[in-house]
Amino acid sequence: MPATEVPKAVVKTGPGYGWKVKCTESYYVWGDESDEGLELESSGDICLLQRYRYSTFANRDTPPPYPTDLKGLLQTEVALRENTQREIALKEKIEELAKEDTYATVVQDLQEELSTLSKEYWTLERRWWEIRSSYCDGPLARGIEFWRSQPKWYMHRVLVEDCVGRGGCCGRDCGCCSHRQSERKFAVGHCTVECSCCERARGFALDPEQKSQLRETFKLDCNRPRAWYYDRMRTASLLGLMAGNYENPLNLIVDVPPRYTAPSEESQGSKWKNYLRGSSR
Ligand SMILES: [Zn+2]
Ligand SMILES: [Zn+2]
Ligand SMILES: [Zn+2]
């Protein structure tokens, strides 16, 4: 065959993945976009494109040979957020204690916990990439890449609503979730049991048992009675989608005003100083 001649197009179906790729037999690379995906991309209908990408994952007849661990990814992200929110809380405590004549050992203990948190963050970050890098380069991965590349993807209506429901900062005007005060890449997102602003608003610290109970209640897991909760969080968090909604997912990003100044002493509540020392992990 002359070098300039383009081979005849053939239709290939990825084993178990349920999306058809029309391509030239010679030039096909696993994970290439299908004709359907390319058409939707050029149509500019982002909702339909994301729904198509979701369907390649959710509507399979045959399970894939290597499962895509979405649950593990989302659970790791929650652990990373908890870690960073605990870190923020500890730094606030250290700053506050520095203003007082406090025993150095208290501060030293907090510094040690900070160091442990840093190591845990490092491990969790690698765990995240271990899971994410195992995904097939197909439509679903492209859908996740697209959504997660949006600067405020985590302010999706569904995720904000969940934060409000759990008593998180999105239900107040502090703006913490939109502008988390951390340099950590995985700090972005909503409140966990470790959010210090939530603790101040609540007026009391959660004990370890209460924390683990809340973790268990809202655990993102498909094999549980709350599987629909998991499904709702998963589609919103990874693809920007919402059942029964056909709007451009970018329009579902809630615009919460940023917090330009630190919360005042008054808004922190009168019990703030008491539980500065009292909160436990
Ligand atoms: Zn909070
Ligand atoms: Zn807040
Ligand atoms: Zn929130």
PDB file of C-alpha atoms and ligand atoms in Angstrom:
ATOM      1  CA  MET A   1       0.000   0.000   0.000  1.00  0.00           C
ATOM      2  CA  PRO A   2       1.446   3.434  -0.929  1.00  0.00           C
ATOM      3  CA  ALA A   3       2.418   5.525   2.084  1.00  0.00           C
ATOM      4  CA  THR A   4      -0.107   8.264   1.217  1.00  0.00           C
ATOM      5  CA  GLU A   5      -3.085   5.930   1.089  1.00  0.00           C
ATOM      6  CA  VAL A   6      -5.268   6.110   4.204  1.00  0.00           C
ATOM      7  CA  PRO A   7      -6.390   2.689   5.400  1.00  0.00           C
ATOM      8  CA  LYS A   8     -10.102   1.971   5.247  1.00  0.00           C
ATOM      9  CA  ALA A   9     -11.963   2.878   8.436  1.00  0.00           C
ATOM     10  CA  VAL A  10     -13.188   0.029  10.574  1.00  0.00           C
ATOM     11  CA  VAL A  11     -15.368  -0.072  13.666  1.00  0.00           C
ATOM     12  CA  LYS A  12     -13.806  -1.498  16.790  1.00  0.00           C
ATOM     13  CA  THR A  13     -15.512  -2.116  20.088  1.00  0.00           C
ATOM     14  CA  GLY A  14     -13.440  -2.021  23.224  1.00  0.00           C
ATOM     15  CA  PRO A  15     -13.868  -5.253  25.187  1.00  0.00           C
ATOM     16  CA  GLY A  16     -16.503  -4.675  27.810  1.00  0.00           C
ATOM     17  CA  TYR A  17     -16.416  -0.897  27.571  1.00  0.00           C
ATOM     18  CA  GLY A  18     -19.455  -0.450  25.354  1.00  0.00           C
ATOM     19  CA  TRP A  19     -18.295   2.468  23.233  1.00  0.00           C
ATOM     20  CA  LYS A  20     -17.562   2.096  19.570  1.00  0.00           C
ATOM     21  CA  VAL A  21     -14.506   3.625  18.038  1.00  0.00           C
ATOM     22  CA  LYS A  22     -14.438   4.168  14.323  1.00  0.00           C
ATOM     23  CA  CYS A  23     -10.831   4.389  13.370  1.00  0.00           C
ATOM     24  CA  THR A  24      -8.219   3.270  10.988  1.00  0.00           C
ATOM     25  CA  GLU A  25      -7.034  -0.147  11.963  1.00  0.00           C
ATOM     26  CA  SER A  26      -3.388   0.827  11.692  1.00  0.00           C
ATOM     27  CA  TYR A  27      -3.537   4.036  13.684  1.00  0.00           C
ATOM     28  CA  TYR A  28      -5.846   3.117  16.526  1.00  0.00           C
ATOM     29  CA  VAL A  29      -4.636   3.871  20.031  1.00  0.00           C
ATOM     30  CA  TRP A  30      -6.629   2.440  22.927  1.00  0.00           C
ATOM     31  CA  GLY A  31      -8.773   5.150  24.474  1.00  0.00           C
ATOM     32  CA  ASP A  32      -9.108   7.244  21.279  1.00  0.00           C
ATOM     33  CA  GLU A  33     -12.257   9.330  21.106  1.00  0.00           C
ATOM     34  CA  SER A  34     -15.150   7.735  19.236  1.00  0.00           C
ATOM     35  CA  ASP A  35     -16.987   9.399  16.354  1.00  0.00           C
ATOM     36  CA  GLU A  36     -19.939   9.942  18.687  1.00  0.00           C
ATOM     37  CA  GLY A  37     -17.718  11.639  21.238  1.00  0.00           C
ATOM     38  CA  LEU A  38     -16.069  13.793  18.575  1.00  0.00           C
ATOM     39  CA  GLU A  39     -19.460  14.860  17.221  1.00  0.00           C
ATOM     40  CA  LEU A  40     -20.681  15.795  20.692  1.00  0.00           C
ATOM     41  CA  GLU A  41     -17.460  17.698  21.362  1.00  0.00           C
ATOM     42  CA  SER A  42     -17.930  19.787  18.231  1.00  0.00           C
ATOM     43  CA  SER A  43     -21.644  20.300  18.968  1.00  0.00           C
ATOM     44  CA  GLY A  44     -20.698  22.267  22.098  1.00  0.00           C
ATOM     45  CA  ASP A  45     -23.395  20.534  24.186  1.00  0.00           C
ATOM     46  CA  ILE A  46     -21.307  19.919  27.300  1.00  0.00           C
ATOM     47  CA  CYS A  47     -24.097  18.263  29.256  1.00  0.00           C
ATOM     48  CA  LEU A  48     -24.762  15.710  26.527  1.00  0.00           C
ATOM     49  CA  LEU A  49     -21.035  15.119  26.031  1.00  0.00           C
ATOM     50  CA  GLN A  50     -20.552  14.465  29.757  1.00  0.00           C
ATOM     51  CA  ARG A  51     -23.632  12.254  29.813  1.00  0.00           C
ATOM     52  CA  TYR A  52     -22.274  10.255  26.901  1.00  0.00           C
ATOM     53  CA  ARG A  53     -18.974   9.825  28.755  1.00  0.00           C
ATOM     54  CA  TYR A  54     -20.811   8.736  31.888  1.00  0.00           C
ATOM     55  CA  SER A  55     -22.881   6.227  29.915  1.00  0.00           C
ATOM     56  CA  THR A  56     -19.750   4.498  28.621  1.00  0.00           C
ATOM     57  CA  PHE A  57     -19.017   3.699  32.232  1.00  0.00           C
ATOM     58  CA  ALA A  58     -22.467   3.230  33.763  1.00  0.00           C
ATOM     59  CA  ASN A  59     -24.380   1.441  30.998  1.00  0.00           C
ATOM     60  CA  ARG A  60     -22.026  -1.387  30.262  1.00  0.00           C
ATOM     61  CA  ASP A  61     -23.401  -4.828  29.563  1.00  0.00           C
ATOM     62  CA  THR A  62     -20.136  -6.491  30.384  1.00  0.00           C
ATOM     63  CA  PRO A  63     -17.964  -5.478  33.319  1.00  0.00           C
ATOM     64  CA  PRO A  64     -14.528  -4.239  32.298  1.00  0.00           C
ATOM     65  CA  PRO A  65     -11.514  -6.482  32.887  1.00  0.00           C
ATOM     66  CA  TYR A  66      -9.975  -3.831  35.156  1.00  0.00           C
ATOM     67  CA  PRO A  67     -12.566  -1.979  37.285  1.00  0.00           C
ATOM     68  CA  THR A  68     -12.332   1.798  37.503  1.00  0.00           C
ATOM     69  CA  ASP A  69     -12.022   2.582  41.198  1.00  0.00           C
ATOM     70  CA  LEU A  70     -14.092   5.758  41.462  1.00  0.00           C
ATOM     71  CA  LYS A  71     -15.086   5.012  45.037  1.00  0.00           C
ATOM     72  CA  GLY A  72     -11.455   4.721  46.135  1.00  0.00           C
ATOM     73  CA  LEU A  73     -10.607   8.007  44.453  1.00  0.00           C
ATOM     74  CA  LEU A  74     -13.457   9.887  46.123  1.00  0.00           C
ATOM     75  CA  GLN A  75     -12.769   8.360  49.530  1.00  0.00           C
ATOM     76  CA  THR A  76      -9.098   9.316  49.232  1.00  0.00           C
ATOM     77  CA  GLU A  77     -10.128  12.880  48.404  1.00  0.00           C
ATOM     78  CA  VAL A  78     -12.272  13.038  51.550  1.00  0.00           C
ATOM     79  CA  ALA A  79      -9.301  11.793  53.606  1.00  0.00           C
ATOM     80  CA  LEU A  80      -7.090  14.439  51.977  1.00  0.00           C
ATOM     81  CA  ARG A  81      -9.598  17.171  52.803  1.00  0.00           C
ATOM     82  CA  GLU A  82      -9.853  15.976  56.385  1.00  0.00           C
ATOM     83  CA  ASN A  83      -6.087  16.055  56.600  1.00  0.00           C
ATOM     84  CA  THR A  84      -5.788  19.609  55.266  1.00  0.00           C
ATOM     85  CA  GLN A  85      -8.651  20.894  57.405  1.00  0.00           C
ATOM     86  CA  ARG A  86      -7.047  19.403  60.495  1.00  0.00           C
ATOM     87  CA  GLU A  87      -3.809  21.090  59.461  1.00  0.00           C
ATOM     88  CA  ILE A  88      -5.553  24.454  59.140  1.00  0.00           C
ATOM     89  CA  ALA A  89      -7.154  23.960  62.573  1.00  0.00           C
ATOM     90  CA  LEU A  90      -3.809  23.140  64.196  1.00  0.00           C
ATOM     91  CA  LYS A  91      -2.102  26.156  62.644  1.00  0.00           C
ATOM     92  CA  GLU A  92      -4.894  28.366  63.940  1.00  0.00           C
ATOM     93  CA  LYS A  93      -4.436  26.901  67.420  1.00  0.00           C
ATOM     94  CA  ILE A  94      -0.680  27.444  67.353  1.00  0.00           C
ATOM     95  CA  GLU A  95      -1.198  31.034  66.223  1.00  0.00           C
ATOM     96  CA  GLU A  96      -3.725  31.647  68.965  1.00  0.00           C
ATOM     97  CA  LEU A  97      -1.588  30.037  71.667  1.00  0.00           C
ATOM     98  CA  ALA A  98       1.397  32.129  70.588  1.00  0.00           C
ATOM     99  CA  LYS A  99      -0.508  35.211  71.729  1.00  0.00           C
ATOM    100  CA  GLU A 100      -0.859  33.766  75.191  1.00  0.00           C
ATOM    101  CA  ASP A 101       1.652  32.666  77.771  1.00  0.00           C
ATOM    102  CA  THR A 102       1.205  28.990  77.042  1.00  0.00           C
ATOM    103  CA  TYR A 103       3.399  26.089  77.949  1.00  0.00           C
ATOM    104  CA  ALA A 104       5.792  25.260  75.137  1.00  0.00           C
ATOM    105  CA  THR A 105       4.960  21.557  75.447  1.00  0.00           C
ATOM    106  CA  VAL A 106       1.397  22.192  74.233  1.00  0.00           C
ATOM    107  CA  VAL A 107       2.707  23.918  71.141  1.00  0.00           C
ATOM    108  CA  GLN A 108       5.304  21.211  70.672  1.00  0.00           C
ATOM    109  CA  ASP A 109       2.605  18.525  70.694  1.00  0.00           C
ATOM    110  CA  LEU A 110       0.666  20.430  68.057  1.00  0.00           C
ATOM    111  CA  GLN A 111       3.819  20.819  65.939  1.00  0.00           C
ATOM    112  CA  GLU A 112       4.374  17.077  66.150  1.00  0.00           C
ATOM    113  CA  GLU A 113       0.839  16.396  64.994  1.00  0.00           C
ATOM    114  CA  LEU A 114       1.407  18.815  62.108  1.00  0.00           C
ATOM    115  CA  SER A 115       4.442  16.840  61.077  1.00  0.00           C
ATOM    116  CA  THR A 116       2.466  13.564  61.217  1.00  0.00           C
ATOM    117  CA  LEU A 117      -0.302  15.135  59.150  1.00  0.00           C
ATOM    118  CA  SER A 118       2.221  16.189  56.542  1.00  0.00           C
ATOM    119  CA  LYS A 119       3.482  12.624  56.194  1.00  0.00           C
ATOM    120  CA  GLU A 120      -0.071  11.305  55.975  1.00  0.00           C
ATOM    121  CA  TYR A 121      -0.856  13.846  53.266  1.00  0.00           C
ATOM    122  CA  TRP A 122       2.143  12.672  51.262  1.00  0.00           C
ATOM    123  CA  THR A 123       0.963   9.042  51.479  1.00  0.00           C
ATOM    124  CA  LEU A 124      -2.631   9.911  50.598  1.00  0.00           C
ATOM    125  CA  GLU A 125      -1.546  12.012  47.633  1.00  0.00           C
ATOM    126  CA  ARG A 126       0.380   9.054  46.212  1.00  0.00           C
ATOM    127  CA  ARG A 127      -2.573   6.790  46.902  1.00  0.00           C
ATOM    128  CA  TRP A 128      -4.774   9.187  44.907  1.00  0.00           C
ATOM    129  CA  TRP A 129      -2.468   9.065  41.916  1.00  0.00           C
ATOM    130  CA  GLU A 130      -2.111   5.292  42.143  1.00  0.00           C
ATOM    131  CA  ILE A 131      -5.888   5.027  41.672  1.00  0.00           C
ATOM    132  CA  ARG A 132      -6.299   7.835  39.145  1.00  0.00           C
ATOM    133  CA  SER A 133      -3.437   6.683  36.923  1.00  0.00           C
ATOM    134  CA  SER A 134      -5.002   3.221  36.651  1.00  0.00           C
ATOM    135  CA  TYR A 135      -8.016   4.558  34.702  1.00  0.00           C
ATOM    136  CA  CYS A 136      -8.333   3.684  31.036  1.00  0.00           C
ATOM    137  CA  ASP A 137      -7.746   6.719  28.767  1.00  0.00           C
ATOM    138  CA  GLY A 138     -11.308   6.500  27.489  1.00  0.00           C
ATOM    139  CA  PRO A 139     -14.362   8.777  27.523  1.00  0.00           C
ATOM    140  CA  LEU A 140     -14.894   8.554  31.281  1.00  0.00           C
ATOM    141  CA  ALA A 141     -11.354   9.705  32.043  1.00  0.00           C
ATOM    142  CA  ARG A 142     -11.790  12.550  29.548  1.00  0.00           C
ATOM    143  CA  GLY A 143     -15.030  13.534  31.279  1.00  0.00           C
ATOM    144  CA  ILE A 144     -13.299  13.606  34.669  1.00  0.00           C
ATOM    145  CA  GLU A 145     -10.377  15.592  33.271  1.00  0.00           C
ATOM    146  CA  PHE A 146     -12.741  18.110  31.727  1.00  0.00           C
ATOM    147  CA  TRP A 147     -14.797  18.629  34.873  1.00  0.00           C
ATOM    148  CA  ARG A 148     -11.892  18.700  37.287  1.00  0.00           C
ATOM    149  CA  SER A 149     -10.077  21.260  35.137  1.00  0.00           C
ATOM    150  CA  GLN A 150     -12.847  23.786  35.896  1.00  0.00           C
ATOM    151  CA  PRO A 151     -11.509  26.121  38.608  1.00  0.00           C
ATOM    152  CA  LYS A 152     -14.573  25.859  40.857  1.00  0.00           C
ATOM    153  CA  TRP A 153     -15.837  22.383  39.988  1.00  0.00           C
ATOM    154  CA  TYR A 154     -16.318  21.590  43.708  1.00  0.00           C
ATOM    155  CA  MET A 155     -18.895  24.349  44.025  1.00  0.00           C
ATOM    156  CA  HIS A 156     -21.341  22.235  42.004  1.00  0.00           C
ATOM    157  CA  ARG A 157     -24.902  22.685  43.227  1.00  0.00           C
ATOM    158  CA  VAL A 158     -25.203  19.066  44.404  1.00  0.00           C
ATOM    159  CA  LEU A 159     -21.968  19.225  46.433  1.00  0.00           C
ATOM    160  CA  VAL A 160     -22.896  22.572  47.973  1.00  0.00           C
ATOM    161  CA  GLU A 161     -26.334  21.257  48.909  1.00  0.00           C
ATOM    162  CA  ASP A 162     -24.718  18.270  50.609  1.00  0.00           C
ATOM    163  CA  CYS A 163     -22.362  20.551  52.555  1.00  0.00           C
ATOM    164  CA  VAL A 164     -25.296  22.690  53.705  1.00  0.00           C
ATOM    165  CA  GLY A 165     -27.238  19.582  54.729  1.00  0.00           C
ATOM    166  CA  ARG A 166     -24.342  18.336  56.849  1.00  0.00           C
ATOM    167  CA  GLY A 167     -24.070  21.676  58.621  1.00  0.00           C
ATOM    168  CA  GLY A 168     -20.979  22.744  56.679  1.00  0.00           C
ATOM    169  CA  CYS A 169     -19.692  26.205  55.871  1.00  0.00           C
ATOM    170  CA  CYS A 170     -21.756  26.478  52.657  1.00  0.00           C
ATOM    171  CA  GLY A 171     -24.750  27.054  54.907  1.00  0.00           C
ATOM    172  CA  ARG A 172     -23.135  30.182  56.335  1.00  0.00           C
ATOM    173  CA  ASP A 173     -21.580  33.265  54.798  1.00  0.00           C
ATOM    174  CA  CYS A 174     -17.948  32.538  55.728  1.00  0.00           C
ATOM    175  CA  GLY A 175     -17.082  31.238  52.233  1.00  0.00           C
ATOM    176  CA  CYS A 176     -14.590  28.652  53.564  1.00  0.00           C
ATOM    177  CA  CYS A 177     -15.390  25.963  50.978  1.00  0.00           C
ATOM    178  CA  SER A 178     -14.960  28.328  48.079  1.00  0.00           C
ATOM    179  CA  HIS A 179     -11.699  29.729  49.442  1.00  0.00           C
ATOM    180  CA  ARG A 180     -10.080  27.174  51.718  1.00  0.00           C
ATOM    181  CA  GLN A 181      -7.052  28.751  53.395  1.00  0.00           C
ATOM    182  CA  SER A 182      -4.458  26.191  52.351  1.00  0.00           C
ATOM    183  CA  GLU A 183      -1.770  25.802  49.713  1.00  0.00           C
ATOM    184  CA  ARG A 184      -2.420  22.074  49.484  1.00  0.00           C
ATOM    185  CA  LYS A 185      -3.710  20.904  46.111  1.00  0.00           C
ATOM    186  CA  PHE A 186      -6.317  18.620  47.652  1.00  0.00           C
ATOM    187  CA  ALA A 187      -7.592  21.140  50.189  1.00  0.00           C
ATOM    188  CA  VAL A 188     -10.288  22.277  47.776  1.00  0.00           C
ATOM    189  CA  GLY A 189     -13.814  21.247  48.554  1.00  0.00           C
ATOM    190  CA  HIS A 190     -16.285  20.995  51.347  1.00  0.00           C
ATOM    191  CA  CYS A 191     -16.194  20.655  55.094  1.00  0.00           C
ATOM    192  CA  THR A 192     -15.277  17.473  56.884  1.00  0.00           C
ATOM    193  CA  VAL A 193     -15.372  16.601  60.574  1.00  0.00           C
ATOM    194  CA  GLU A 194     -12.085  18.517  60.915  1.00  0.00           C
ATOM    195  CA  CYS A 195     -13.271  21.942  59.730  1.00  0.00           C
ATOM    196  CA  SER A 196     -12.418  24.437  62.455  1.00  0.00           C
ATOM    197  CA  CYS A 197     -14.867  27.038  61.176  1.00  0.00           C
ATOM    198  CA  CYS A 198     -17.696  24.489  61.482  1.00  0.00           C
ATOM    199  CA  GLU A 199     -16.496  23.741  64.994  1.00  0.00           C
ATOM    200  CA  ARG A 200     -16.666  27.416  65.945  1.00  0.00           C
ATOM    201  CA  ALA A 201     -20.145  27.737  64.427  1.00  0.00           C
ATOM    202  CA  ARG A 202     -21.272  24.587  66.226  1.00  0.00           C
ATOM    203  CA  GLY A 203     -19.904  25.808  69.530  1.00  0.00           C
ATOM    204  CA  PHE A 204     -18.414  22.491  70.583  1.00  0.00           C
ATOM    205  CA  ALA A 205     -15.752  20.065  69.421  1.00  0.00           C
ATOM    206  CA  LEU A 206     -16.637  16.605  68.138  1.00  0.00           C
ATOM    207  CA  ASP A 207     -15.153  13.740  70.122  1.00  0.00           C
ATOM    208  CA  PRO A 208     -13.398  10.890  68.259  1.00  0.00           C
ATOM    209  CA  GLU A 209     -16.502   8.700  68.454  1.00  0.00           C
ATOM    210  CA  GLN A 210     -18.749  11.375  66.949  1.00  0.00           C
ATOM    211  CA  LYS A 211     -16.239  11.936  64.187  1.00  0.00           C
ATOM    212  CA  SER A 212     -16.030   8.281  63.224  1.00  0.00           C
ATOM    213  CA  GLN A 213     -19.820   8.000  63.330  1.00  0.00           C
ATOM    214  CA  LEU A 214     -20.162  10.923  60.906  1.00  0.00           C
ATOM    215  CA  ARG A 215     -17.450   9.500  58.648  1.00  0.00           C
ATOM    216  CA  GLU A 216     -19.344   6.223  58.541  1.00  0.00           C
ATOM    217  CA  THR A 217     -22.730   7.859  57.872  1.00  0.00           C
ATOM    218  CA  PHE A 218     -21.532   9.869  54.882  1.00  0.00           C
ATOM    219  CA  LYS A 219     -18.996   7.395  53.566  1.00  0.00           C
ATOM    220  CA  LEU A 220     -18.962   7.327  49.780  1.00  0.00           C
ATOM    221  CA  ASP A 221     -19.631   3.685  49.084  1.00  0.00           C
ATOM    222  CA  CYS A 222     -21.804   2.011  46.468  1.00  0.00           C
ATOM    223  CA  ASN A 223     -22.290  -1.188  48.488  1.00  0.00           C
ATOM    224  CA  ARG A 224     -24.439   0.365  51.164  1.00  0.00           C
ATOM    225  CA  PRO A 225     -28.043   1.337  51.825  1.00  0.00           C
ATOM    226  CA  ARG A 226     -27.012   4.888  50.960  1.00  0.00           C
ATOM    227  CA  ALA A 227     -25.800   3.933  47.481  1.00  0.00           C
ATOM    228  CA  TRP A 228     -27.906   6.671  45.867  1.00  0.00           C
ATOM    229  CA  TYR A 229     -26.115   9.257  47.951  1.00  0.00           C
ATOM    230  CA  TYR A 230     -22.824   7.892  46.674  1.00  0.00           C
ATOM    231  CA  ASP A 231     -24.083   7.896  43.100  1.00  0.00           C
ATOM    232  CA  ARG A 232     -25.299  11.501  43.332  1.00  0.00           C
ATOM    233  CA  MET A 233     -21.987  12.685  44.811  1.00  0.00           C
ATOM    234  CA  ARG A 234     -19.954  10.693  42.296  1.00  0.00           C
ATOM    235  CA  THR A 235     -21.635  12.039  39.156  1.00  0.00           C
ATOM    236  CA  ALA A 236     -21.552  15.630  40.431  1.00  0.00           C
ATOM    237  CA  SER A 237     -18.018  15.483  41.748  1.00  0.00           C
ATOM    238  CA  LEU A 238     -16.402  13.704  38.831  1.00  0.00           C
ATOM    239  CA  LEU A 239     -18.486  14.770  35.834  1.00  0.00           C
ATOM    240  CA  GLY A 240     -20.536  17.788  36.932  1.00  0.00           C
ATOM    241  CA  LEU A 241     -23.768  15.934  36.197  1.00  0.00           C
ATOM    242  CA  MET A 242     -27.074  15.944  38.027  1.00  0.00           C
ATOM    243  CA  ALA A 243     -30.019  13.595  37.440  1.00  0.00           C
ATOM    244  CA  GLY A 244     -32.906  15.234  35.608  1.00  0.00           C
ATOM    245  CA  ASN A 245     -30.883  18.308  34.722  1.00  0.00           C
ATOM    246  CA  TYR A 246     -29.746  19.055  31.185  1.00  0.00           C
ATOM    247  CA  GLU A 247     -28.134  22.434  31.724  1.00  0.00           C
ATOM    248  CA  ASN A 248     -24.518  23.084  30.897  1.00  0.00           C
ATOM    249  CA  PRO A 249     -22.776  21.703  34.048  1.00  0.00           C
ATOM    250  CA  LEU A 250     -20.748  24.912  34.254  1.00  0.00           C
ATOM    251  CA  ASN A 251     -24.016  26.721  35.026  1.00  0.00           C
ATOM    252  CA  LEU A 252     -24.454  24.469  38.078  1.00  0.00           C
ATOM    253  CA  ILE A 253     -21.404  25.948  39.772  1.00  0.00           C
ATOM    254  CA  VAL A 254     -22.710  28.024  42.659  1.00  0.00           C
ATOM    255  CA  ASP A 255     -21.090  31.404  43.016  1.00  0.00           C
ATOM    256  CA  VAL A 256     -20.403  31.867  46.724  1.00  0.00           C
ATOM    257  CA  PRO A 257     -18.812  35.199  47.658  1.00  0.00           C
ATOM    258  CA  PRO A 258     -15.195  34.891  48.847  1.00  0.00           C
ATOM    259  CA  ARG A 259     -14.162  35.541  52.403  1.00  0.00           C
ATOM    260  CA  TYR A 260     -11.865  38.529  52.222  1.00  0.00           C
ATOM    261  CA  THR A 261     -11.216  38.923  55.908  1.00  0.00           C
ATOM    262  CA  ALA A 262     -10.684  36.550  58.791  1.00  0.00           C
ATOM    263  CA  PRO A 263     -13.801  35.912  60.881  1.00  0.00           C
ATOM    264  CA  SER A 264     -14.180  38.384  63.703  1.00  0.00           C
ATOM    265  CA  GLU A 265     -13.769  37.381  67.336  1.00  0.00           C
ATOM    266  CA  GLU A 266     -17.494  37.851  67.776  1.00  0.00           C
ATOM    267  CA  SER A 267     -18.463  35.564  64.900  1.00  0.00           C
ATOM    268  CA  GLN A 268     -16.147  32.897  66.253  1.00  0.00           C
ATOM    269  CA  GLY A 269     -18.326  32.527  69.312  1.00  0.00           C
ATOM    270  CA  SER A 270     -17.544  33.005  72.968  1.00  0.00           C
ATOM    271  CA  LYS A 271     -16.503  29.391  73.517  1.00  0.00           C
ATOM    272  CA  TRP A 272     -13.794  29.528  70.890  1.00  0.00           C
ATOM    273  CA  LYS A 273     -10.871  29.830  73.276  1.00  0.00           C
ATOM    274  CA  ASN A 274     -12.136  26.984  75.433  1.00  0.00           C
ATOM    275  CA  TYR A 275     -12.112  24.436  72.707  1.00  0.00           C
ATOM    276  CA  LEU A 276      -8.877  25.675  71.163  1.00  0.00           C
ATOM    277  CA  ARG A 277      -7.165  23.175  73.405  1.00  0.00           C
ATOM    278  CA  GLY A 278     -10.042  20.773  73.734  1.00  0.00           C
ATOM    279  CA  SER A 279     -10.682  19.462  70.202  1.00  0.00           C
ATOM    280  CA  SER A 280      -9.514  15.964  69.555  1.00  0.00           C
ATOM    281  CA  ARG A 281      -8.939  14.159  66.345  1.00  0.00           C
TER     282      ARG A 281
HETATM  283 ZN    ZN B   1     -16.723  24.193  57.611  1.00  0.00          ZN
HETATM  284 ZN    ZN B   2     -16.510  28.500  57.339  1.00  0.00          ZN
HETATM  285 ZN    ZN B   3     -19.141  23.637  51.643  1.00  0.00          ZN
END
